[in-house]
Amino acid sequence: MKIFNTLTRRKEEFVPLEEGKVRMYVCGPTVYNLIHIGNARPMIIFDTVRRYMEYKGYEVNFVSNFTDVDDKIIKKAIEEGVSADEVSSRYIAECKKDMAGMNVLPATTHPQATREIDGMIEMIGTLIEKGYAYVAADGTVYFRVKKFKEYGKLSHKNLDDLQSGFRSLQVSGEDQKEDPMDFVLWKPKKEGEPYWTSPWCNGRPGWHIECSVMAKKYLGEEIDIHAGGEDLIFPHHENEIAQSECCNGKIFARYWMHNGFLNIDNHKMSKSLGNFRTVREIGQQYDLQVLRFFMLNAHYRSPLNFSADLMEASKNALERIVEAVSRLKDRIAASSTETAGEEEKALLGEAENFTAKFEEAMDDDFNTADALAAVFELVKFANTNVTENSSKEFASALFEQIVKLCDVLGLIVEKKEEILDKEIEELIAKRQEARKAKDFTKADEIRNLLLEKGIILKDTREGVKWTRA
Ligand code: AMP
Ligand code: ZN
């Protein structure tokens, strides 16, 4: 499996630190609003990377943070007259709903910055001790960039160029820095802002330190993959490297992956242009599986343009897979022949080539567009070769193959049969009868059958209550 590593600007064979295991960190959103479709891109892409690694047999420890202390969150809290915590908790909950809609798996851990302040104070303390950070007169703690000789290695900038760039860009508070390139690790509180006590001043952490701390706590000092959108390469990821490597004395992340930007109708997405689209809005117009398909149909490192036309095309393409899967399901139910004949067995052997093609594409730096092309070839193959005379075994094998490959991409292509309220009530009544007759095996069978259809039963004193999952 090859990964394009931003650090080396090359595709490199993936070799994990620990055999069979992957430690992966993805920078998550700042939670002051509903997430937009730009934020959805790294979520979908890196969830797919994770799913593919799991498919290949790796155990993936996947950590993605929520930045829950930030100027924008504080501004919103002040506007609404509520606490910053209330704003961030609300948008974390909303973000999780959107993730579920896009079939993005929950991370192994979703740490939040405000819950990790102790770790940040500890890391900043170590950096000061080691001479990599200093405290200014007002209690601000800065990272001493020039002391880290490898600064710039991720963004491929050299220190001299950076320095001249910074000189022309003087901002407030600059005068107390030793060098314009130095960045903030801890800053003093302002009136009305949330703050924490620290040895340097009452205040709050800078943005970059949170990821260094959370990656170390949940994944260790050395990790395999660190990922995020390309806007994070500089300064965020560069600064994370500086903090982590100077604190721990080890290489922080082996592979750095970055997704390209999502634009709208060939424009940058921004609030001022009014072309800002939230995942929630898109979800009102389309099944969010269409958004997922749209993202996967391009290479993750290329810029991607969002447009109504492309979404319509994605909708139609996805529908083609869904229809093929549904036809196969009908065939499985209707076929009178159980086992595959010789000819069918040979065809199934041929169909394996599509899985090989799929894997080849994914092994080549997660080329999801080519992987999808392999799925479409398989769909075409199934449409052509499955007829009224096909066996159950043949149709099932192709069905399983398509569903499995789509599942690696996180695409749900199997329409779940709708179960009507009336059918649920009937099954519940049958379960009650079975329980009365002390036939608990049957009662459990019915409960499980309902569970498979997404119906959860709850036995209460007032009788059985049910909900759809
Ligand atoms: P933020 O909430 O701005 O910190 O962003 C969270 C994640 O979304 C980061 O990985 C960003 O790089 C990514 N991101 C933000 N906007 C876009 C966009 N328009 N296209 C692709 N990725 C984006
Ligand atoms: Zn980060």
Short mmCIF file of C-alpha atoms and ligand atoms in Angstrom, two decimals:
data_model
loop_
_atom_site.label_atom_id
_atom_site.label_comp_id
_atom_site.label_asym_id
_atom_site.label_seq_id
_atom_site.Cartn_x
_atom_site.Cartn_y
_atom_site.Cartn_z
CA MET A 1 0.00 0.00 0.00
CA LYS A 2 1.48 3.31 -1.09
CA ILE A 3 0.73 6.68 0.49
CA PHE A 4 1.68 10.09 -0.84
CA ASN A 5 3.62 11.66 2.00
CA THR A 6 3.57 15.47 2.10
CA LEU A 7 6.81 15.31 4.09
CA THR A 8 8.80 13.70 1.27
CA ARG A 9 6.48 14.66 -1.61
CA ARG A 10 6.63 11.06 -2.77
CA LYS A 11 4.45 8.00 -2.74
CA GLU A 12 5.92 5.67 -0.15
CA GLU A 13 5.20 2.10 0.80
CA PHE A 14 3.24 2.07 4.03
CA VAL A 15 5.13 0.36 6.86
CA PRO A 16 3.44 0.70 10.25
CA LEU A 17 5.41 1.32 13.45
CA GLU A 18 3.83 -1.76 14.97
CA GLU A 19 2.94 -4.72 12.78
CA GLY A 20 -0.77 -5.00 12.03
CA LYS A 21 -1.61 -1.72 13.75
CA VAL A 22 -2.16 1.83 12.56
CA ARG A 23 -2.06 4.93 14.72
CA MET A 24 -3.83 7.71 12.89
CA TYR A 25 -4.66 11.29 13.86
CA VAL A 26 -6.95 13.57 11.84
CA CYS A 27 -7.42 17.24 12.72
CA GLY A 28 -11.12 17.76 13.33
CA PRO A 29 -13.37 20.80 13.01
CA THR A 30 -13.65 23.90 15.13
CA VAL A 31 -17.16 23.63 16.50
CA TYR A 32 -18.90 27.00 16.29
CA ASN A 33 -21.37 26.21 13.54
CA LEU A 34 -22.84 23.34 11.55
CA ILE A 35 -20.04 21.73 9.54
CA HIS A 36 -19.76 22.74 5.88
CA ILE A 37 -19.12 20.49 2.92
CA GLY A 38 -15.44 21.50 2.93
CA ASN A 39 -15.09 20.03 6.43
CA ALA A 40 -16.89 16.94 5.16
CA ARG A 41 -14.13 16.21 2.66
CA PRO A 42 -11.39 15.17 5.14
CA MET A 43 -14.01 13.34 7.19
CA ILE A 44 -15.12 11.21 4.25
CA ILE A 45 -11.64 10.74 2.81
CA PHE A 46 -9.86 9.72 5.98
CA ASP A 47 -12.78 7.56 7.08
CA THR A 48 -12.32 5.73 3.78
CA VAL A 49 -8.57 5.39 4.41
CA ARG A 50 -9.40 3.90 7.79
CA ARG A 51 -12.01 1.53 6.35
CA TYR A 52 -9.59 0.32 3.69
CA MET A 53 -6.86 -0.29 6.26
CA GLU A 54 -9.33 -2.28 8.34
CA TYR A 55 -10.32 -4.24 5.24
CA LYS A 56 -6.63 -5.07 4.77
CA GLY A 57 -6.56 -6.45 8.30
CA TYR A 58 -5.02 -3.59 10.25
CA GLU A 59 -6.30 -2.61 13.64
CA VAL A 60 -6.72 1.16 13.36
CA ASN A 61 -6.59 3.47 16.35
CA PHE A 62 -8.24 6.53 14.83
CA VAL A 63 -8.19 9.79 16.78
CA SER A 64 -9.90 12.97 15.64
CA ASN A 65 -10.29 16.04 17.83
CA PHE A 66 -12.90 18.72 18.23
CA THR A 67 -11.40 22.19 18.69
CA ASP A 68 -13.77 23.54 21.31
CA VAL A 69 -11.94 26.67 22.44
CA ASP A 70 -11.31 29.32 19.81
CA ASP A 71 -12.06 32.97 19.01
CA LYS A 72 -15.01 32.08 16.76
CA ILE A 73 -16.63 29.91 19.42
CA ILE A 74 -16.18 32.63 22.04
CA LYS A 75 -17.62 35.26 19.69
CA LYS A 76 -20.69 33.13 19.03
CA ALA A 77 -21.14 32.44 22.76
CA ILE A 78 -21.02 36.17 23.51
CA GLU A 79 -23.54 36.91 20.73
CA GLU A 80 -25.92 34.29 22.10
CA GLY A 81 -25.28 35.16 25.75
CA VAL A 82 -24.36 31.55 26.60
CA SER A 83 -21.15 29.81 27.61
CA ALA A 84 -18.53 28.72 25.06
CA ASP A 85 -19.04 25.18 26.32
CA GLU A 86 -22.73 25.35 25.44
CA VAL A 87 -21.93 26.45 21.89
CA SER A 88 -19.28 23.78 21.34
CA SER A 89 -21.32 20.95 22.93
CA ARG A 90 -24.25 21.82 20.68
CA TYR A 91 -22.16 21.78 17.49
CA ILE A 92 -20.28 18.63 18.46
CA ALA A 93 -23.66 16.88 18.78
CA GLU A 94 -24.76 18.30 15.40
CA CYS A 95 -21.46 17.33 13.79
CA LYS A 96 -21.88 13.74 15.00
CA LYS A 97 -25.34 13.63 13.37
CA ASP A 98 -23.87 14.78 10.05
CA MET A 99 -21.05 12.25 10.34
CA ALA A 100 -23.57 9.46 10.89
CA GLY A 101 -25.53 10.67 7.84
CA MET A 102 -22.40 10.49 5.70
CA ASN A 103 -21.65 7.03 7.17
CA VAL A 104 -18.41 8.32 8.71
CA LEU A 105 -17.49 5.95 11.53
CA PRO A 106 -17.03 7.49 14.97
CA ALA A 107 -13.33 7.80 15.82
CA THR A 108 -11.83 5.45 18.38
CA THR A 109 -11.47 8.63 20.45
CA HIS A 110 -12.82 12.14 19.83
CA PRO A 111 -10.86 14.24 22.33
CA GLN A 112 -11.82 17.83 23.06
CA ALA A 113 -9.27 20.58 23.66
CA THR A 114 -10.93 21.94 26.81
CA ARG A 115 -10.73 18.50 28.45
CA GLU A 116 -6.99 18.22 27.85
CA ILE A 117 -5.64 21.45 29.35
CA ASP A 118 -3.48 19.67 31.96
CA GLY A 119 -1.61 17.80 29.24
CA MET A 120 -1.07 21.05 27.34
CA ILE A 121 0.34 22.79 30.43
CA GLU A 122 2.66 19.85 30.95
CA MET A 123 3.95 19.87 27.35
CA ILE A 124 4.43 23.65 27.36
CA GLY A 125 6.34 23.28 30.67
CA THR A 126 8.66 20.71 29.10
CA LEU A 127 9.25 22.93 26.07
CA ILE A 128 10.19 25.84 28.37
CA GLU A 129 12.50 23.58 30.39
CA LYS A 130 14.23 22.38 27.25
CA GLY A 131 14.71 25.92 25.98
CA TYR A 132 12.25 25.61 23.09
CA ALA A 133 9.76 28.06 24.55
CA TYR A 134 9.84 31.26 26.57
CA VAL A 135 7.49 33.37 28.66
CA ALA A 136 6.95 37.02 27.66
CA ALA A 137 6.29 39.84 30.14
CA ASP A 138 2.48 39.53 29.95
CA GLY A 139 2.54 35.74 30.54
CA THR A 140 2.22 34.71 26.89
CA VAL A 141 4.30 31.62 26.11
CA TYR A 142 5.92 31.47 22.67
CA PHE A 143 7.62 28.65 20.80
CA ARG A 144 11.18 29.58 19.78
CA VAL A 145 11.02 28.55 16.12
CA LYS A 146 14.68 29.14 15.24
CA LYS A 147 15.77 26.64 17.87
CA PHE A 148 14.15 23.82 15.90
CA LYS A 149 16.47 23.39 12.95
CA GLU A 150 14.03 21.27 10.98
CA TYR A 151 11.27 23.87 11.04
CA GLY A 152 9.73 24.07 7.56
CA LYS A 153 10.38 20.44 6.62
CA LEU A 154 6.71 19.61 6.05
CA SER A 155 5.74 22.70 4.07
CA HIS A 156 9.13 22.72 2.32
CA LYS A 157 9.76 26.31 3.29
CA ASN A 158 13.17 27.41 4.38
CA LEU A 159 13.68 29.53 7.46
CA ASP A 160 15.16 32.50 5.58
CA ASP A 161 12.18 32.81 3.24
CA LEU A 162 9.82 32.44 6.13
CA GLN A 163 11.60 35.10 8.07
CA SER A 164 11.43 37.71 5.34
CA GLY A 165 7.72 36.91 4.89
CA PHE A 166 7.07 37.43 8.57
CA ARG A 167 9.00 40.67 8.74
CA SER A 168 6.55 42.36 6.42
CA LEU A 169 3.63 41.03 8.41
CA GLN A 170 3.72 42.73 11.78
CA VAL A 171 0.74 42.03 14.01
CA SER A 172 -0.17 43.11 17.54
CA GLY A 173 1.83 41.52 20.34
CA GLU A 174 4.72 41.02 17.96
CA ASP A 175 6.98 43.36 19.87
CA GLN A 176 7.34 40.99 22.78
CA LYS A 177 8.41 38.07 20.58
CA GLU A 178 12.08 37.25 20.24
CA ASP A 179 11.45 36.54 16.58
CA PRO A 180 8.44 37.26 14.33
CA MET A 181 8.21 33.55 13.43
CA ASP A 182 7.62 32.45 17.01
CA PHE A 183 4.10 31.21 17.65
CA VAL A 184 1.84 31.16 20.68
CA LEU A 185 1.58 28.16 23.00
CA TRP A 186 -0.36 29.89 25.78
CA LYS A 187 -1.99 33.31 25.90
CA PRO A 188 -3.43 35.52 28.67
CA LYS A 189 -7.19 35.68 29.05
CA LYS A 190 -9.24 38.57 27.78
CA GLU A 191 -12.26 39.94 29.60
CA GLY A 192 -15.27 37.63 29.33
CA GLU A 193 -13.34 34.71 27.86
CA PRO A 194 -13.03 31.23 29.32
CA TYR A 195 -9.65 30.69 30.98
CA TRP A 196 -7.59 28.20 32.93
CA THR A 197 -4.91 28.80 35.53
CA SER A 198 -1.35 28.02 34.54
CA PRO A 199 2.14 28.72 35.90
CA TRP A 200 2.44 31.61 33.41
CA CYS A 201 -0.89 33.42 33.52
CA ASN A 202 -4.61 32.77 33.61
CA GLY A 203 -5.39 32.14 30.01
CA ARG A 204 -5.93 29.60 27.28
CA PRO A 205 -3.86 27.47 24.94
CA GLY A 206 -2.87 28.35 21.39
CA TRP A 207 -4.48 26.18 18.72
CA HIS A 208 -1.50 24.06 17.65
CA ILE A 209 -0.59 22.64 21.05
CA GLU A 210 -3.87 20.74 21.42
CA CYS A 211 -3.16 18.31 18.58
CA SER A 212 0.39 17.56 19.76
CA VAL A 213 -0.95 16.76 23.21
CA MET A 214 -3.96 14.70 22.16
CA ALA A 215 -1.97 12.69 19.61
CA LYS A 216 0.59 11.85 22.30
CA LYS A 217 -2.00 10.95 24.91
CA TYR A 218 -4.19 8.73 22.73
CA LEU A 219 -1.68 7.36 20.21
CA GLY A 220 1.80 7.76 21.68
CA GLU A 221 4.86 9.89 20.93
CA GLU A 222 5.27 8.37 17.48
CA ILE A 223 2.34 7.89 15.15
CA ASP A 224 1.89 6.43 11.69
CA ILE A 225 -0.41 8.84 9.89
CA HIS A 226 -1.33 12.44 10.54
CA ALA A 227 -3.93 13.97 8.27
CA GLY A 228 -6.07 16.99 7.50
CA GLY A 229 -6.91 19.50 4.79
CA GLU A 230 -4.03 21.06 2.84
CA ASP A 231 -4.63 24.45 4.46
CA LEU A 232 -3.31 22.90 7.67
CA ILE A 233 0.17 22.10 6.30
CA PHE A 234 1.37 25.54 7.24
CA PRO A 235 1.45 26.69 9.94
CA HIS A 236 -0.67 24.20 11.91
CA HIS A 237 1.04 20.92 11.09
CA GLU A 238 4.48 22.51 10.85
CA ASN A 239 3.97 23.83 14.38
CA GLU A 240 2.66 20.50 15.64
CA ILE A 241 5.86 18.85 14.38
CA ALA A 242 7.98 21.48 16.10
CA GLN A 243 6.17 21.08 19.44
CA SER A 244 6.01 17.28 19.43
CA GLU A 245 9.50 16.59 18.16
CA CYS A 246 11.14 19.11 20.49
CA CYS A 247 9.18 17.83 23.48
CA ASN A 248 9.50 14.08 22.83
CA GLY A 249 12.78 13.90 20.94
CA LYS A 250 11.23 11.52 18.41
CA ILE A 251 9.87 11.75 14.88
CA PHE A 252 6.20 12.67 15.39
CA ALA A 253 4.36 11.23 12.39
CA ARG A 254 5.75 9.04 9.62
CA TYR A 255 3.18 9.84 6.93
CA TRP A 256 1.46 13.16 6.44
CA MET A 257 -1.67 13.08 4.29
CA HIS A 258 -3.53 16.16 3.07
CA ASN A 259 -6.74 16.49 1.12
CA GLY A 260 -7.19 19.11 -1.57
CA PHE A 261 -9.71 21.89 -1.16
CA LEU A 262 -13.36 21.80 -2.05
CA ASN A 263 -14.59 24.81 -3.99
CA ILE A 264 -18.11 25.75 -5.00
CA ASP A 265 -18.92 26.58 -8.61
CA ASN A 266 -15.22 27.27 -9.10
CA HIS A 267 -15.04 29.73 -6.23
CA LYS A 268 -13.52 29.44 -2.83
CA MET A 269 -16.22 28.71 -0.30
CA SER A 270 -16.56 31.61 2.12
CA LYS A 271 -19.13 33.33 4.24
CA SER A 272 -18.51 36.68 2.57
CA LEU A 273 -19.27 35.29 -0.89
CA GLY A 274 -22.46 33.76 0.49
CA ASN A 275 -21.68 30.42 -1.17
CA PHE A 276 -21.24 28.56 2.07
CA ARG A 277 -23.02 25.19 2.09
CA THR A 278 -23.56 23.11 5.20
CA VAL A 279 -23.80 19.33 5.15
CA ARG A 280 -27.23 19.75 6.75
CA GLU A 281 -28.50 21.75 3.76
CA ILE A 282 -27.18 19.20 1.31
CA GLY A 283 -28.83 16.47 3.37
CA GLN A 284 -32.20 18.14 2.82
CA GLN A 285 -31.73 17.96 -0.91
CA TYR A 286 -29.94 14.62 -1.30
CA ASP A 287 -29.26 11.42 0.56
CA LEU A 288 -25.84 12.16 2.11
CA GLN A 289 -24.56 8.99 0.45
CA VAL A 290 -24.63 11.05 -2.75
CA LEU A 291 -22.27 13.60 -1.16
CA ARG A 292 -20.00 10.76 -0.09
CA PHE A 293 -20.01 9.33 -3.61
CA PHE A 294 -19.28 12.77 -5.08
CA MET A 295 -16.22 13.15 -2.82
CA LEU A 296 -14.90 9.67 -3.56
CA ASN A 297 -15.27 10.06 -7.29
CA ALA A 298 -12.28 12.45 -7.33
CA HIS A 299 -8.75 11.97 -6.14
CA TYR A 300 -8.44 13.21 -2.59
CA ARG A 301 -5.37 15.33 -3.32
CA SER A 302 -6.95 17.17 -6.25
CA PRO A 303 -9.03 20.27 -5.83
CA LEU A 304 -12.70 19.41 -6.17
CA ASN A 305 -15.47 21.60 -7.45
CA PHE A 306 -18.93 21.24 -5.97
CA SER A 307 -21.78 21.90 -8.39
CA ALA A 308 -25.41 20.91 -8.83
CA ASP A 309 -24.52 19.10 -12.07
CA LEU A 310 -21.87 16.95 -10.43
CA MET A 311 -24.21 16.13 -7.57
CA GLU A 312 -26.90 15.04 -10.04
CA ALA A 313 -24.38 12.90 -11.90
CA SER A 314 -23.27 11.36 -8.58
CA LYS A 315 -26.87 10.67 -7.64
CA ASN A 316 -27.50 8.84 -10.92
CA ALA A 317 -24.26 6.87 -10.72
CA LEU A 318 -24.91 5.76 -7.17
CA GLU A 319 -28.43 4.78 -8.17
CA ARG A 320 -26.98 2.45 -10.81
CA ILE A 321 -25.18 0.48 -8.10
CA VAL A 322 -28.22 0.49 -5.81
CA GLU A 323 -30.43 -0.82 -8.62
CA ALA A 324 -28.00 -3.59 -9.55
CA VAL A 325 -27.80 -4.68 -5.92
CA SER A 326 -31.57 -4.64 -5.61
CA ARG A 327 -31.95 -6.75 -8.79
CA LEU A 328 -29.44 -9.26 -7.44
CA LYS A 329 -31.42 -9.47 -4.23
CA ASP A 330 -34.62 -10.19 -6.17
CA ARG A 331 -32.78 -12.86 -8.15
CA ILE A 332 -31.53 -14.53 -4.96
CA ALA A 333 -35.09 -14.66 -3.65
CA ALA A 334 -36.62 -15.89 -6.91
CA SER A 335 -34.05 -18.39 -8.14
CA SER A 336 -34.98 -22.06 -8.02
CA THR A 337 -31.40 -23.31 -8.53
CA GLU A 338 -29.30 -23.37 -5.37
CA THR A 339 -25.73 -24.00 -6.39
CA ALA A 340 -23.59 -22.47 -9.10
CA GLY A 341 -22.83 -24.53 -12.19
CA GLU A 342 -19.40 -24.85 -13.80
CA GLU A 343 -19.92 -21.92 -16.11
CA GLU A 344 -21.05 -19.70 -13.25
CA LYS A 345 -18.05 -20.77 -11.19
CA ALA A 346 -15.76 -19.70 -14.00
CA LEU A 347 -17.54 -16.35 -14.20
CA LEU A 348 -17.10 -15.85 -10.46
CA GLY A 349 -13.41 -16.47 -10.91
CA GLU A 350 -13.40 -13.77 -13.57
CA ALA A 351 -15.29 -11.38 -11.26
CA GLU A 352 -12.46 -11.64 -8.74
CA ASN A 353 -10.44 -9.50 -11.13
CA PHE A 354 -12.64 -6.53 -10.26
CA THR A 355 -11.75 -6.89 -6.59
CA ALA A 356 -8.10 -7.10 -7.56
CA LYS A 357 -8.50 -3.92 -9.63
CA PHE A 358 -10.26 -2.22 -6.74
CA GLU A 359 -7.44 -3.11 -4.36
CA GLU A 360 -4.79 -2.06 -6.83
CA ALA A 361 -6.41 1.37 -7.09
CA MET A 362 -6.76 1.73 -3.33
CA ASP A 363 -3.19 0.52 -2.74
CA ASP A 364 -2.02 3.33 -5.01
CA ASP A 365 -2.51 6.20 -2.57
CA PHE A 366 -6.23 5.56 -2.14
CA ASN A 367 -7.33 6.21 -5.68
CA THR A 368 -11.01 6.02 -4.85
CA ALA A 369 -12.06 7.24 -8.31
CA ASP A 370 -10.39 4.24 -9.95
CA ALA A 371 -11.71 1.96 -7.20
CA LEU A 372 -15.22 3.17 -8.03
CA ALA A 373 -14.55 2.50 -11.71
CA ALA A 374 -13.75 -1.12 -10.75
CA VAL A 375 -17.05 -1.30 -8.84
CA PHE A 376 -18.89 -0.08 -11.94
CA GLU A 377 -17.21 -2.72 -14.06
CA LEU A 378 -18.36 -5.32 -11.57
CA VAL A 379 -21.89 -3.90 -11.65
CA LYS A 380 -21.90 -4.11 -15.42
CA PHE A 381 -20.59 -7.66 -15.24
CA ALA A 382 -23.40 -8.62 -12.84
CA ASN A 383 -26.04 -6.89 -14.96
CA THR A 384 -24.85 -8.78 -18.02
CA ASN A 385 -24.32 -12.21 -16.53
CA VAL A 386 -27.11 -12.62 -14.02
CA THR A 387 -30.23 -13.82 -15.82
CA GLU A 388 -33.48 -15.54 -14.96
CA ASN A 389 -31.63 -18.85 -15.03
CA SER A 390 -28.86 -17.86 -12.63
CA SER A 391 -28.39 -19.81 -9.41
CA LYS A 392 -28.81 -18.39 -5.93
CA GLU A 393 -25.13 -19.02 -5.21
CA PHE A 394 -24.01 -17.07 -8.28
CA ALA A 395 -26.28 -14.08 -7.62
CA SER A 396 -25.37 -14.08 -3.90
CA ALA A 397 -21.64 -14.13 -4.58
CA LEU A 398 -21.88 -11.10 -6.88
CA PHE A 399 -24.22 -9.36 -4.46
CA GLU A 400 -21.79 -9.90 -1.57
CA GLN A 401 -18.85 -8.75 -3.67
CA ILE A 402 -20.47 -5.45 -4.68
CA VAL A 403 -21.79 -4.72 -1.20
CA LYS A 404 -18.42 -5.49 0.38
CA LEU A 405 -16.42 -3.21 -1.94
CA CYS A 406 -18.95 -0.41 -1.47
CA ASP A 407 -18.75 -0.91 2.27
CA VAL A 408 -14.97 -0.36 2.14
CA LEU A 409 -15.80 3.02 0.58
CA GLY A 410 -18.47 3.59 3.23
CA LEU A 411 -21.21 3.61 0.59
CA ILE A 412 -24.50 2.06 1.62
CA VAL A 413 -25.96 0.48 -1.51
CA GLU A 414 -28.28 -2.09 -0.05
CA LYS A 415 -31.75 -0.67 0.42
CA LYS A 416 -32.93 -1.83 3.81
CA GLU A 417 -36.42 -3.24 3.56
CA GLU A 418 -38.84 -0.88 5.19
CA ILE A 419 -40.71 -2.54 7.97
CA LEU A 420 -44.16 -1.15 8.59
CA ASP A 421 -45.50 -0.26 12.01
CA LYS A 422 -48.22 -2.90 11.60
CA GLU A 423 -45.67 -5.67 10.95
CA ILE A 424 -43.67 -4.58 13.98
CA GLU A 425 -46.75 -4.72 16.21
CA GLU A 426 -47.60 -8.19 14.90
CA LEU A 427 -44.09 -9.49 15.61
CA ILE A 428 -44.16 -7.99 19.09
CA ALA A 429 -47.49 -9.73 19.78
CA LYS A 430 -45.96 -13.03 18.62
CA ARG A 431 -42.99 -12.47 20.91
CA GLN A 432 -45.33 -11.86 23.86
CA GLU A 433 -47.15 -15.12 23.10
CA ALA A 434 -43.83 -16.98 22.96
CA ARG A 435 -42.80 -15.51 26.29
CA LYS A 436 -46.12 -16.49 27.86
CA ALA A 437 -45.52 -20.04 26.61
CA LYS A 438 -41.98 -19.82 28.10
CA ASP A 439 -40.50 -20.32 24.62
CA PHE A 440 -37.67 -17.84 25.26
CA THR A 441 -35.62 -19.01 22.29
CA LYS A 442 -38.40 -17.98 19.95
CA ALA A 443 -38.95 -14.73 21.84
CA ASP A 444 -35.24 -13.90 21.43
CA GLU A 445 -35.33 -14.81 17.77
CA ILE A 446 -38.11 -12.31 17.19
CA ARG A 447 -36.25 -9.63 19.13
CA ASN A 448 -33.14 -10.21 17.01
CA LEU A 449 -35.11 -10.24 13.79
CA LEU A 450 -36.53 -6.84 14.67
CA LEU A 451 -33.09 -5.59 15.65
CA GLU A 452 -31.74 -6.56 12.25
CA LYS A 453 -34.42 -4.36 10.74
CA GLY A 454 -33.36 -1.51 13.00
CA ILE A 455 -36.15 -1.87 15.55
CA ILE A 456 -35.17 -1.69 19.20
CA LEU A 457 -37.49 -3.18 21.82
CA LYS A 458 -37.68 -2.05 25.39
CA ASP A 459 -39.66 -4.00 27.99
CA THR A 460 -41.26 -1.56 30.40
CA ARG A 461 -43.84 -1.89 33.15
CA GLU A 462 -46.42 -0.46 30.75
CA GLY A 463 -45.62 -3.11 28.16
CA VAL A 464 -43.23 -3.34 25.20
CA LYS A 465 -42.08 -0.06 23.68
CA TRP A 466 -40.20 0.12 20.39
CA THR A 467 -38.11 2.65 18.53
CA ARG A 468 -36.43 2.79 15.13
CA ALA A 469 -32.61 2.96 15.41
P1 AMP B 1 -11.61 23.84 10.51
O1 AMP B 1 -12.90 23.67 11.24
O2 AMP B 1 -11.54 25.05 9.66
O3 AMP B 1 -10.42 23.71 11.45
O4 AMP B 1 -11.49 22.63 9.47
C1 AMP B 1 -11.61 21.27 9.80
C2 AMP B 1 -11.05 20.44 8.69
O5 AMP B 1 -11.72 20.72 7.44
C3 AMP B 1 -9.55 20.70 8.39
O6 AMP B 1 -8.92 19.46 8.09
C4 AMP B 1 -9.60 21.62 7.18
O7 AMP B 1 -8.40 21.52 6.43
C5 AMP B 1 -10.77 21.05 6.42
N1 AMP B 1 -11.37 22.01 5.47
C6 AMP B 1 -11.90 23.21 5.76
N2 AMP B 1 -12.39 23.80 4.64
C7 AMP B 1 -12.16 22.94 3.61
C8 AMP B 1 -12.45 22.97 2.20
N3 AMP B 1 -13.08 23.99 1.61
N4 AMP B 1 -12.07 21.89 1.46
C9 AMP B 1 -11.44 20.85 2.02
N5 AMP B 1 -11.16 20.75 3.33
C10 AMP B 1 -11.51 21.78 4.13
ZN ZN B 2 -4.54 19.66 14.41
#
